[in-house]
Protein backbone atom coordinates (compact mmCIF):
# COMPACT_ATOMS: atom_id res chain seq x y z
CA UNK A 1 0.00 0.00 0.00
CA UNK A 2 1.41 3.38 -1.01
CA UNK A 3 1.34 6.41 1.25
CA UNK A 4 2.23 10.04 0.71
CA UNK A 5 4.35 12.42 2.76
CA UNK A 6 5.64 15.95 2.30
CA UNK A 7 9.30 16.33 3.18
CA UNK A 8 10.67 19.78 4.00
CA UNK A 9 14.27 20.27 3.02
CA UNK A 10 15.91 23.31 4.61
CA UNK A 11 18.22 25.51 2.61
CA UNK A 12 18.32 29.04 1.30
CA UNK A 13 14.68 28.57 0.31
CA UNK A 14 12.91 25.82 2.21
CA UNK A 15 11.55 23.29 -0.29
CA UNK A 16 8.47 21.08 0.21
CA UNK A 17 8.70 17.86 -1.81
CA UNK A 18 5.82 15.41 -2.05
CA UNK A 19 6.80 11.72 -1.96
CA UNK A 20 4.89 8.51 -2.42
CA UNK A 21 6.35 5.58 -0.50
CA UNK A 22 5.72 1.97 0.36
CA UNK A 23 7.31 -0.20 3.02
CA UNK A 24 8.17 -3.86 2.51
CA UNK A 25 9.56 -6.14 5.19
CA UNK A 26 11.09 -9.52 4.44
CA UNK A 27 12.27 -11.31 7.57
CA UNK A 28 14.35 -8.62 9.33
CA UNK A 29 15.06 -6.43 6.27
CA UNK A 30 12.83 -3.39 5.81
CA UNK A 31 12.84 -1.56 2.46
CA UNK A 32 11.20 1.82 1.91
CA UNK A 33 10.63 2.59 -1.78
CA UNK A 34 10.11 6.28 -2.59
CA UNK A 35 9.23 8.29 -5.65
CA UNK A 36 8.90 12.05 -6.10
CA UNK A 37 5.35 13.11 -6.96
CA UNK A 38 4.54 15.77 -9.49
CA UNK A 39 6.40 17.36 -12.34
CA UNK A 40 8.29 19.89 -10.24
CA UNK A 41 11.35 18.98 -8.28
CA UNK A 42 14.51 20.95 -7.53
CA UNK A 43 17.48 20.60 -9.87
CA UNK A 44 19.71 19.44 -7.01
CA UNK A 45 17.49 16.40 -6.40
CA UNK A 46 19.17 13.95 -8.77
CA UNK A 47 16.98 10.91 -8.03
CA UNK A 48 13.25 10.71 -8.76
CA UNK A 49 13.08 7.21 -7.25
CA UNK A 50 15.15 5.81 -4.40
CA UNK A 51 15.03 3.17 -1.70
CA UNK A 52 16.22 3.03 1.88
CA UNK A 53 16.82 -0.11 3.91
CA UNK A 54 16.94 -0.95 7.60
CA UNK A 55 17.57 -4.03 9.69
CA UNK A 56 14.79 -4.73 12.18
CA UNK A 57 16.11 -5.29 15.67
CA UNK A 58 14.04 -6.02 18.75
CA UNK A 59 14.52 -2.38 19.86
CA UNK A 60 13.87 -0.66 16.52
CA UNK A 61 15.41 -0.23 13.07
CA UNK A 62 19.07 0.19 12.13
CA UNK A 63 19.49 2.19 8.89
CA UNK A 64 21.73 0.59 6.26
CA UNK A 65 24.11 2.51 4.01
CA UNK A 66 23.03 2.59 0.36
CA UNK A 67 25.86 3.61 -1.96
CA UNK A 68 23.49 4.52 -4.80
CA UNK A 69 21.76 7.14 -2.62
CA UNK A 70 25.09 8.62 -1.60
CA UNK A 71 26.71 8.63 -5.04
CA UNK A 72 24.85 11.78 -6.03
CA UNK A 73 25.36 15.30 -4.70
CA UNK A 74 25.36 16.13 -0.99
CA UNK A 75 21.94 17.84 -1.11
CA UNK A 76 20.35 14.68 -2.58
CA UNK A 77 21.98 12.50 0.10
CA UNK A 78 20.84 14.81 2.89
CA UNK A 79 17.31 14.96 1.47
CA UNK A 80 17.11 11.15 1.39
CA UNK A 81 18.25 11.04 5.02
CA UNK A 82 15.55 13.58 5.92
CA UNK A 83 12.92 11.59 4.01
CA UNK A 84 13.93 8.42 5.90
CA UNK A 85 13.65 10.19 9.27
CA UNK A 86 10.29 11.78 8.39
CA UNK A 87 8.83 8.49 7.13
CA UNK A 88 10.00 6.53 10.17
CA UNK A 89 8.55 9.22 12.47
CA UNK A 90 5.26 9.24 10.54
CA UNK A 91 5.04 5.44 10.77
CA UNK A 92 5.99 5.55 14.48
CA UNK A 93 9.01 3.32 13.88
CA UNK A 94 12.03 3.80 16.15
CA UNK A 95 15.44 4.40 14.56
CA UNK A 96 18.40 3.10 16.53
CA UNK A 97 22.10 3.41 15.84
CA UNK A 98 24.18 0.32 15.20
CA UNK A 99 26.19 1.17 18.34
CA UNK A 100 23.21 0.45 20.65
Coordinates of N, CA and C in Angstrom, one line a residue:
X1 N 0.8 -1.2 0.0 CA 0.0 0.0 0.0 C 0.9 1.2 0.0
X2 N 0.6 2.2 -0.9 CA 1.4 3.4 -1.0 C 0.8 4.5 -0.1
X3 N 1.7 5.3 0.4 CA 1.3 6.4 1.2 C 2.1 7.6 0.7
X4 N 1.6 8.8 1.1 CA 2.2 10.0 0.7 C 2.7 10.8 1.9
X5 N 3.8 11.6 1.7 CA 4.4 12.4 2.8 C 5.0 13.6 2.1
X6 N 5.0 14.8 2.8 CA 5.6 15.9 2.3 C 6.9 16.1 3.2
X7 N 8.0 16.2 2.5 CA 9.3 16.3 3.2 C 9.8 17.8 3.0
X8 N 10.1 18.4 4.1 CA 10.7 19.8 4.0 C 12.2 19.7 4.0
X9 N 12.8 20.3 3.1 CA 14.3 20.3 3.0 C 14.8 21.7 3.2
X10 N 15.4 22.0 4.3 CA 15.9 23.3 4.6 C 17.1 23.7 3.7
X11 N 17.2 24.9 3.4 CA 18.2 25.5 2.6 C 18.0 27.0 2.5
X12 N 18.5 27.6 1.5 CA 18.3 29.0 1.3 C 16.8 29.3 1.2
X13 N 16.1 28.5 0.4 CA 14.7 28.6 0.3 C 14.2 27.2 0.7
X14 N 13.4 27.1 1.8 CA 12.9 25.8 2.2 C 12.0 25.2 1.1
X15 N 12.3 24.0 0.8 CA 11.6 23.3 -0.3 C 10.7 22.2 0.3
X16 N 9.4 22.1 -0.2 CA 8.5 21.1 0.2 C 8.4 20.1 -1.0
X17 N 8.7 18.9 -0.7 CA 8.7 17.9 -1.8 C 7.8 16.7 -1.4
X18 N 6.8 16.5 -2.3 CA 5.8 15.4 -2.1 C 6.4 14.1 -2.5
X19 N 6.3 13.1 -1.6 CA 6.8 11.7 -2.0 C 5.7 10.7 -1.8
X20 N 5.7 9.7 -2.6 CA 4.9 8.5 -2.4 C 5.8 7.4 -2.0
X21 N 5.5 6.6 -1.0 CA 6.3 5.6 -0.5 C 5.6 4.3 -0.1
X22 N 6.3 3.2 -0.1 CA 5.7 2.0 0.4 C 6.8 1.3 1.2
X23 N 6.4 0.5 2.1 CA 7.3 -0.2 3.0 C 7.1 -1.7 2.9
X24 N 8.2 -2.4 2.6 CA 8.2 -3.9 2.5 C 9.1 -4.4 3.6
X25 N 8.7 -5.5 4.2 CA 9.6 -6.1 5.2 C 9.6 -7.6 4.9
X26 N 10.8 -8.1 4.7 CA 11.1 -9.5 4.4 C 12.0 -10.0 5.5
X27 N 11.5 -10.9 6.4 CA 12.3 -11.3 7.6 C 12.7 -10.1 8.4
X28 N 14.0 -9.8 8.5 CA 14.3 -8.6 9.3 C 14.9 -7.5 8.5
X29 N 14.6 -7.5 7.2 CA 15.1 -6.4 6.3 C 13.9 -5.6 5.8
X30 N 13.9 -4.3 6.2 CA 12.8 -3.4 5.8 C 13.3 -2.5 4.6
X31 N 12.5 -2.4 3.6 CA 12.8 -1.6 2.5 C 11.7 -0.5 2.3
X32 N 12.1 0.7 2.2 CA 11.2 1.8 1.9 C 11.5 2.3 0.5
X33 N 10.5 2.1 -0.4 CA 10.6 2.6 -1.8 C 9.9 3.9 -1.9
X34 N 10.6 4.9 -2.5 CA 10.1 6.3 -2.6 C 10.2 6.8 -4.0
X35 N 9.2 7.6 -4.4 CA 9.2 8.3 -5.7 C 8.7 9.7 -5.4
X36 N 9.3 10.6 -6.2 CA 8.9 12.0 -6.1 C 7.6 12.2 -6.9
X37 N 6.6 12.8 -6.3 CA 5.3 13.1 -7.0 C 5.4 14.4 -7.7
X38 N 4.7 14.5 -8.8 CA 4.5 15.8 -9.5 C 5.6 16.0 -10.5
X39 N 5.4 17.0 -11.3 CA 6.4 17.4 -12.3 C 7.5 18.2 -11.8
X40 N 7.3 19.0 -10.8 CA 8.3 19.9 -10.2 C 9.1 19.2 -9.2
X41 N 10.4 19.3 -9.3 CA 11.4 19.0 -8.3 C 12.6 19.8 -8.5
X42 N 13.3 20.1 -7.4 CA 14.5 21.0 -7.5 C 15.6 20.3 -8.4
X43 N 16.4 21.1 -9.0 CA 17.5 20.6 -9.9 C 18.5 19.8 -9.1
X44 N 18.7 20.1 -7.8 CA 19.7 19.4 -7.0 C 19.3 18.0 -6.7
X45 N 18.0 17.7 -6.7 CA 17.5 16.4 -6.4 C 17.7 15.5 -7.6
X46 N 18.7 14.7 -7.6 CA 19.2 13.9 -8.8 C 18.5 12.6 -8.9
X47 N 17.7 12.2 -8.0 CA 17.0 10.9 -8.0 C 15.5 11.2 -7.9
X48 N 14.7 10.6 -8.9 CA 13.2 10.7 -8.8 C 12.7 9.5 -8.0
X49 N 13.5 8.4 -8.0 CA 13.1 7.2 -7.3 C 14.3 6.7 -6.5
X50 N 14.0 6.3 -5.2 CA 15.1 5.8 -4.4 C 14.6 4.9 -3.4
X51 N 15.5 4.1 -2.8 CA 15.0 3.2 -1.7 C 16.0 3.3 -0.5
X52 N 15.5 3.0 0.6 CA 16.2 3.0 1.9 C 16.0 1.7 2.6
X53 N 17.0 1.2 3.2 CA 16.8 -0.1 3.9 C 17.3 0.0 5.4
X54 N 16.6 -0.9 6.2 CA 16.9 -1.0 7.6 C 16.9 -2.4 8.0
X55 N 17.7 -2.7 9.0 CA 17.6 -4.0 9.7 C 16.7 -3.9 10.9
X56 N 15.7 -4.8 11.0 CA 14.8 -4.7 12.2 C 15.5 -5.5 13.3
X57 N 15.5 -4.8 14.4 CA 16.1 -5.3 15.7 C 15.0 -5.3 16.7
X58 N 15.1 -6.0 17.8 CA 14.0 -6.0 18.7 C 13.7 -4.7 19.3
X59 N 14.7 -3.7 19.3 CA 14.5 -2.4 19.9 C 14.1 -1.3 18.8
X60 N 14.2 -1.7 17.5 CA 13.9 -0.7 16.5 C 14.5 -1.0 15.2
X61 N 14.9 0.0 14.4 CA 15.4 -0.2 13.1 C 16.8 0.4 12.9
X62 N 17.7 -0.3 12.4 CA 19.1 0.2 12.1 C 19.2 0.5 10.6
X63 N 19.4 1.8 10.3 CA 19.5 2.2 8.9 C 20.7 1.6 8.2
X64 N 20.6 1.2 7.0 CA 21.7 0.6 6.3 C 22.2 1.6 5.2
X65 N 23.5 1.6 5.0 CA 24.1 2.5 4.0 C 23.8 2.0 2.6
X66 N 23.4 2.9 1.7 CA 23.0 2.6 0.4 C 23.9 3.5 -0.5
X67 N 24.9 2.9 -1.2 CA 25.9 3.6 -2.0 C 25.2 4.4 -3.1
X68 N 24.2 3.8 -3.7 CA 23.5 4.5 -4.8 C 22.9 5.9 -4.3
X69 N 22.3 5.9 -3.1 CA 21.8 7.1 -2.6 C 22.8 8.2 -2.3
X70 N 24.0 7.7 -2.0 CA 25.1 8.6 -1.6 C 26.1 8.9 -2.7
X71 N 25.8 8.4 -3.9 CA 26.7 8.6 -5.0 C 26.4 9.9 -5.8
X72 N 25.3 10.5 -5.4 CA 24.9 11.8 -6.0 C 25.4 13.0 -5.2
X73 N 24.9 14.1 -5.4 CA 25.4 15.3 -4.7 C 25.0 15.3 -3.2
X74 N 25.6 16.1 -2.4 CA 25.4 16.1 -1.0 C 23.9 16.5 -0.7
X75 N 23.3 17.4 -1.4 CA 21.9 17.8 -1.1 C 21.0 16.7 -1.3
X76 N 21.2 15.9 -2.3 CA 20.4 14.7 -2.6 C 20.5 13.7 -1.4
X77 N 21.7 13.4 -1.0 CA 22.0 12.5 0.1 C 21.3 13.0 1.4
X78 N 21.4 14.3 1.7 CA 20.8 14.8 2.9 C 19.3 14.8 2.8
X79 N 18.8 15.0 1.6 CA 17.3 15.0 1.5 C 16.8 13.5 1.7
X80 N 17.5 12.5 1.2 CA 17.1 11.1 1.4 C 17.2 10.8 2.9
X81 N 18.2 11.3 3.6 CA 18.3 11.0 5.0 C 17.1 11.7 5.7
X82 N 16.7 12.9 5.3 CA 15.6 13.6 5.9 C 14.3 12.8 5.6
X83 N 14.1 12.4 4.4 CA 12.9 11.6 4.0 C 12.8 10.3 4.9
X84 N 13.9 9.6 5.1 CA 13.9 8.4 5.9 C 13.5 8.8 7.3
X85 N 14.0 9.8 7.9 CA 13.7 10.2 9.3 C 12.2 10.6 9.4
X86 N 11.7 11.3 8.4 CA 10.3 11.8 8.4 C 9.3 10.6 8.2
X87 N 9.7 9.7 7.4 CA 8.8 8.5 7.1 C 8.8 7.6 8.4
X88 N 10.0 7.4 9.0 CA 10.0 6.5 10.2 C 9.2 7.2 11.3
X89 N 9.3 8.5 11.4 CA 8.5 9.2 12.5 C 7.1 9.1 12.2
X90 N 6.7 9.3 10.9 CA 5.3 9.2 10.5 C 4.7 7.9 10.8
X91 N 5.5 6.8 10.6 CA 5.0 5.4 10.8 C 5.2 5.0 12.2
X92 N 5.7 5.9 13.1 CA 6.0 5.6 14.5 C 7.0 4.4 14.7
X93 N 8.0 4.4 13.8 CA 9.0 3.3 13.9 C 10.3 3.9 14.5
X94 N 10.9 3.3 15.4 CA 12.0 3.8 16.1 C 13.3 3.5 15.4
X95 N 14.1 4.5 15.2 CA 15.4 4.4 14.6 C 16.5 4.3 15.7
X96 N 17.3 3.3 15.6 CA 18.4 3.1 16.5 C 19.7 3.1 15.8
X97 N 20.8 3.5 16.5 CA 22.1 3.4 15.8 C 22.7 2.0 16.0
X98 N 23.6 1.7 15.1 CA 24.2 0.3 15.2 C 25.0 0.1 16.4
X99 N 25.4 1.2 17.1 CA 26.2 1.2 18.3 C 25.4 0.7 19.6
X100 N 24.0 0.8 19.5 CA 23.2 0.4 20.6 C 23.1 -1.0 20.8

